[in-house]
Structures are given as C-alpha cells and as structure tokens.
Coordinates of N, CA, C and O in Angstrom, one line a residue:
X55 N 92.5 89.9 37.2 CA 92.3 91.4 37.6 C 92.8 92.2 36.8 O 93.3 92.1 36.3
X56 N 91.1 93.0 36.6 CA 90.9 94.1 35.6 C 92.4 95.0 36.8 O 91.9 95.0 37.9
X57 N 92.8 95.6 35.4 CA 94.0 96.7 35.9 C 93.1 97.9 36.4 O 92.5 98.9 36.4
X58 N 93.5 98.7 37.2 CA 93.4 99.4 38.4 C 93.2 101.2 37.2 O 93.8 101.4 36.6
X59 N 92.2 102.1 37.6 CA 92.6 103.3 37.0 C 93.3 103.8 38.1 O 93.5 103.7 38.2
X60 N 93.5 104.5 36.7 CA 95.0 105.3 37.7 C 94.6 106.4 38.7 O 93.2 107.2 38.4
X61 N 95.7 106.8 39.4 CA 94.6 108.0 40.1 C 95.9 109.1 40.8 O 96.9 108.9 40.2
X62 N 95.5 109.8 41.5 CA 96.7 111.2 41.7 C 96.8 111.3 43.0 O 96.0 111.1 43.6
X63 N 98.3 111.0 43.6 CA 97.9 111.2 45.0 C 98.7 112.0 45.2 O 99.9 112.0 45.2
X64 N 98.8 113.8 46.2 CA 99.4 114.8 46.5 C 99.9 114.0 48.2 O 98.3 114.8 48.8
X65 N 101.3 114.4 48.6 CA 101.3 114.7 49.9 C 102.7 115.6 50.5 O 103.2 115.8 49.5
X66 N 101.7 116.2 51.3 CA 103.1 117.3 52.0 C 103.4 116.6 53.0 O 103.2 115.5 54.0
X67 N 104.8 116.8 52.9 CA 105.5 115.4 54.2 C 106.2 116.6 54.8 O 107.3 117.9 54.6
X68 N 106.6 116.9 56.0 CA 107.0 117.6 56.6 C 107.7 116.9 57.8 O 107.5 115.8 58.1
X69 N 109.0 117.6 59.2 CA 110.1 117.0 59.7 C 110.7 117.8 58.1 O 111.9 118.1 58.4
X70 N 112.5 116.9 59.1 CA 113.7 117.3 58.3 C 114.1 115.9 57.7 O 114.4 115.4 57.4
X71 N 113.4 117.1 56.6 CA 113.4 115.9 55.1 C 114.3 116.7 53.5 O 114.5 116.5 52.5
X72 N 114.0 118.1 54.0 CA 114.7 118.4 53.2 C 116.8 118.9 53.3 O 117.1 118.9 54.5
X73 N 117.8 119.0 52.4 CA 118.9 118.4 52.3 C 119.2 117.2 53.4 O 120.5 117.0 53.2
X74 N 118.9 116.3 52.9 CA 118.8 114.7 53.6 C 119.0 113.5 52.6 O 119.2 112.2 52.6
X75 N 118.3 114.4 51.6 CA 118.4 112.7 50.1 C 116.9 112.4 50.5 O 116.3 111.3 49.5
X76 N 115.5 112.9 51.0 CA 114.4 112.4 50.7 C 113.9 112.1 50.1 O 113.5 111.8 49.7
X77 N 114.0 113.7 48.5 CA 114.1 113.6 47.4 C 114.3 112.7 46.3 O 113.4 111.3 45.6
X78 N 115.4 112.0 46.7 CA 115.8 111.4 45.7 C 115.7 110.3 46.2 O 115.0 109.3 45.7
X79 N 115.7 109.6 48.1 CA 114.8 108.4 47.5 C 113.2 108.0 47.5 O 112.9 106.9 46.6
X80 N 112.4 109.2 47.6 CA 110.9 109.4 47.2 C 111.1 108.9 45.5 O 110.8 108.1 44.6
X81 N 112.3 110.2 44.9 CA 112.5 109.4 42.9 C 112.7 108.1 43.3 O 111.8 107.1 42.6
X82 N 113.5 107.4 43.3 CA 113.7 106.2 43.7 C 112.4 104.9 43.8 O 112.3 103.9 43.7
X83 N 111.6 105.2 44.9 CA 111.2 103.9 45.3 C 109.8 104.2 44.3 O 109.3 103.3 44.6
X84 N 109.6 105.7 44.2 CA 108.1 105.7 43.1 C 108.7 105.3 41.6 O 107.9 104.0 41.1
X85 N 109.8 105.3 41.9 CA 110.5 104.1 39.8 C 110.1 103.1 40.2 O 109.9 102.4 39.4
X86 N 110.2 102.4 41.3 CA 110.6 100.9 41.6 C 109.1 100.7 41.7 O 108.4 99.5 41.3
X87 N 108.4 101.9 42.0 CA 106.7 101.2 41.8 C 106.3 101.7 40.5 O 104.9 100.9 40.3
X88 N 106.7 101.9 39.6 CA 106.2 102.5 38.9 C 105.3 103.7 38.0 O 104.3 104.1 37.5
X89 N 104.8 104.3 39.0 CA 104.8 105.2 39.6 C 105.6 106.3 38.9 O 106.5 107.3 38.4
X90 N 104.7 107.9 38.2 CA 104.9 108.8 37.6 C 104.7 110.1 38.5 O 103.8 110.5 39.3
X91 N 105.4 110.8 37.8 CA 105.4 112.8 38.7 C 106.4 113.2 39.5 O 106.9 113.4 38.7
X92 N 106.2 113.9 40.6 CA 107.7 115.0 41.1 C 107.8 115.3 43.0 O 106.5 114.5 43.4
X93 N 108.8 115.4 43.2 CA 109.1 115.5 44.3 C 109.6 117.1 44.4 O 109.9 116.7 43.5
X94 N 109.4 117.9 45.2 CA 109.5 119.1 45.1 C 109.9 120.1 47.0 O 109.2 119.3 47.1
X95 N 111.2 120.5 46.8 CA 111.0 121.4 47.9 C 110.5 122.5 48.8 O 110.2 123.0 46.8
X96 N 109.5 122.5 49.2 CA 108.5 123.6 49.4 C 109.6 125.0 50.4 O 110.0 124.2 51.1
X97 N 109.2 126.0 49.5 CA 109.9 127.1 51.2 C 109.3 127.3 52.3 O 110.5 127.0 53.4
X98 N 108.4 126.0 53.1 CA 108.3 126.3 54.0 C 108.8 124.8 54.5 O 108.7 125.2 56.0
X99 N 110.1 124.3 54.2 CA 110.9 123.3 54.3 C 109.9 122.0 55.4 O 110.5 120.9 55.2
X100 N 108.1 121.8 53.8 CA 108.2 120.8 53.4 C 108.3 120.4 51.8 O 109.5 120.5 51.7
X101 N 108.2 119.0 52.0 CA 108.4 118.1 50.4 C 106.7 117.8 50.0 O 106.1 117.1 50.9
X102 N 106.8 117.5 48.6 CA 105.6 117.5 48.0 C 105.6 117.1 47.2 O 106.9 117.1 46.4
X103 N 104.8 115.7 47.2 CA 105.4 114.5 46.5 C 104.1 114.2 45.7 O 103.1 114.5 46.2
X104 N 103.9 114.2 44.1 CA 103.1 113.9 43.3 C 103.2 113.4 42.1 O 104.1 113.3 42.0
X105 N 101.8 112.4 43.1 CA 102.5 110.8 42.2 C 100.8 110.4 41.4 O 100.1 110.8 41.6
X106 N 101.1 109.7 40.3 CA 100.2 109.0 39.6 C 100.9 107.6 38.9 O 101.7 107.7 38.8
X107 N 99.2 106.6 39.0 CA 99.8 105.2 38.8 C 98.4 104.7 39.4 O 98.0 105.6 40.1
X108 N 98.2 103.6 39.4 CA 97.8 103.0 40.4 C 97.2 103.0 41.3 O 98.3 103.2 42.2
X109 N 95.9 103.0 42.2 CA 95.7 103.3 43.3 C 96.6 102.4 44.7 O 97.4 103.1 45.8
X110 N 96.9 101.0 44.2 CA 97.7 100.0 45.6 C 99.0 100.6 45.6 O 99.1 100.6 46.3
X111 N 99.9 101.1 44.4 CA 100.6 101.7 44.7 C 101.6 102.7 44.9 O 102.2 103.1 45.5
X112 N 100.1 103.6 45.0 CA 100.2 105.3 45.4 C 100.3 104.7 46.5 O 100.6 105.3 47.8
X113 N 99.2 104.0 47.3 CA 98.9 103.0 48.3 C 100.5 102.7 49.1 O 100.4 103.6 50.6
X114 N 100.7 102.1 48.2 CA 102.3 101.5 48.7 C 103.6 102.6 49.3 O 104.3 103.1 50.0
X115 N 103.6 104.1 48.1 CA 104.4 104.6 48.4 C 103.9 105.7 49.2 O 104.6 106.0 49.9
X116 N 102.9 106.0 50.1 CA 102.2 106.7 51.1 C 102.7 106.0 52.2 O 103.3 107.0 52.9
X117 N 102.6 104.7 51.9 CA 102.8 103.8 53.9 C 104.4 103.6 53.5 O 105.1 104.3 54.5
X118 N 105.3 104.2 52.8 CA 106.5 103.7 52.5 C 107.1 105.6 53.4 O 108.0 105.7 54.2
X119 N 106.7 107.0 52.1 CA 106.7 107.4 53.5 C 106.3 108.1 54.9 O 106.4 109.0 55.2
X120 N 105.2 107.4 54.5 CA 105.0 107.2 56.5 C 105.3 106.0 57.2 O 106.0 106.2 58.7
X121 N 107.0 105.9 56.9 CA 107.5 103.9 57.1 C 108.8 105.1 57.9 O 109.3 106.0 58.1
X122 N 109.6 104.1 58.1 CA 111.1 104.5 59.2 C 111.8 104.3 58.3 O 113.2 104.5 59.1
X123 N 111.6 104.5 57.9 CA 113.3 104.1 56.6 C 113.7 104.9 55.7 O 114.4 105.4 54.6
X124 N 112.8 106.3 56.2 CA 113.0 107.4 55.1 C 114.5 108.0 55.7 O 114.8 108.7 56.7
X125 N 115.0 109.5 54.7 CA 115.8 109.8 54.9 C 115.0 110.9 56.0 O 114.1 111.4 55.9
X126 N 116.2 111.5 57.2 CA 116.1 112.2 58.0 C 114.8 113.0 58.5 O 114.6 111.2 59.1
X127 N 114.3 113.4 58.5 CA 113.3 112.8 60.0 C 111.9 113.3 59.2 O 111.5 114.5 59.9
X128 N 110.7 112.3 59.6 CA 109.4 112.4 59.0 C 108.2 113.0 60.3 O 108.6 112.2 61.2
X129 N 108.4 113.9 60.5 CA 107.0 114.0 61.6 C 105.7 114.4 61.2 O 104.7 114.2 62.1
X130 N 106.0 113.8 60.0 CA 104.0 114.3 59.7 C 103.9 114.2 58.3 O 103.8 114.7 57.5
X131 N 102.4 113.1 57.3 CA 102.1 113.0 56.3 C 101.1 113.5 56.0 O 100.0 112.9 56.9
X132 N 100.2 113.9 55.3 CA 99.8 114.8 54.7 C 98.9 114.4 53.7 O 99.7 115.3 52.7
X133 N 97.5 113.6 53.3 CA 97.5 113.3 51.3 C 96.6 114.0 50.5 O 95.2 113.8 51.8
X134 N 96.0 113.7 49.8 CA 95.4 114.6 48.9 C 95.6 113.5 47.5 O 95.6 113.3 46.9
X135 N 93.8 112.4 47.5 CA 93.3 112.1 46.5 C 92.8 113.1 45.3 O 91.5 113.6 45.8
X136 N 93.1 112.5 44.3 CA 92.2 112.8 43.0 C 92.6 112.6 41.7 O 93.3 110.9 42.0
X137 N 91.6 112.3 40.9 CA 91.6 111.9 39.5 C 92.9 111.9 39.0 O 93.5 113.1 38.6
X138 N 93.9 111.0 38.1 CA 95.0 111.0 37.1 C 94.6 112.2 36.4 O 93.7 112.0 35.9
X139 N 95.3 113.0 36.0 CA 95.7 113.8 35.0 C 96.0 113.1 33.9 O 96.3 113.9 32.8
X140 N 97.2 112.6 33.8 CA 97.8 111.0 33.1 C 99.0 112.4 32.3 O 99.0 112.0 31.3
X141 N 99.4 113.6 32.6 CA 100.1 114.4 32.0 C 101.6 114.1 32.6 O 102.4 115.2 31.8
X142 N 101.3 112.7 33.0 CA 103.2 112.6 33.4 C 103.7 111.6 33.1 O 103.2 111.1 32.4
X143 N 104.4 112.2 33.4 CA 105.9 110.7 32.3 C 106.8 111.0 33.1 O 108.3 111.7 33.3
X144 N 107.5 109.6 33.9 CA 108.7 109.8 34.5 C 108.3 110.4 36.0 O 107.5 110.5 36.2
X145 N 110.0 110.5 37.0 CA 109.5 110.5 37.5 C 111.0 111.9 38.2 O 111.9 111.0 38.8
X146 N 109.8 112.8 38.5 CA 111.5 113.8 38.8 C 111.7 114.8 40.0 O 110.4 114.7 40.5
X147 N 113.5 114.7 40.3 CA 112.8 115.8 41.3 C 112.6 116.8 40.9 O 113.9 117.3 39.9
X148 N 111.9 118.2 41.9 CA 112.5 119.0 40.2 C 112.6 120.1 42.2 O 112.6 120.3 43.0

C-alpha cells in the first residue's frame, strides 16, 4: 500500500475542555498516532487542535476527540481539512 500524502486538520472543540487536562490528553493521543501539531486554549473556552500527518491517522484523532473517553465534556467538534504545510515538528500544548 503506498504511503498517504500528509494532510492538515484543524479542529475546534467546545464544551468543558479547559482546565481538565484536555490539551495534555490530545497531545498524548496525537503523539501515539505519529502526528505533528499543537493544541491550545482559546479565549472563548474552546480548544483548537491542529494536526498534520497521514489522513487515516488524522481521522483517528478526530474520532478520539469526538469519543467519550476525553477529559472534561465535549459538546461539539468542528473540523476543517486542508493541505499539509509540512512546517510542524512534534506535538505541543500551546
């Protein structure tokens, strides 16, 4: 099977997702999947997640973010797909 071209996914997660370890949890899952990017708190209470890597792994991260095992309480997830920029290394909490 040929290697997948990398993609970028930007995800906005709303709910009770700040101050509950959500960014740390997201970073751990992204690193397990071999993705690069970041997770940061936004002033409006959401968490923004940007990840780059193979599409199937980004889909898996999105599924995990929508799942029931996240810290806190996720009430909504919105995603935007785009081309990978290739400028990310590692996965960090911002």
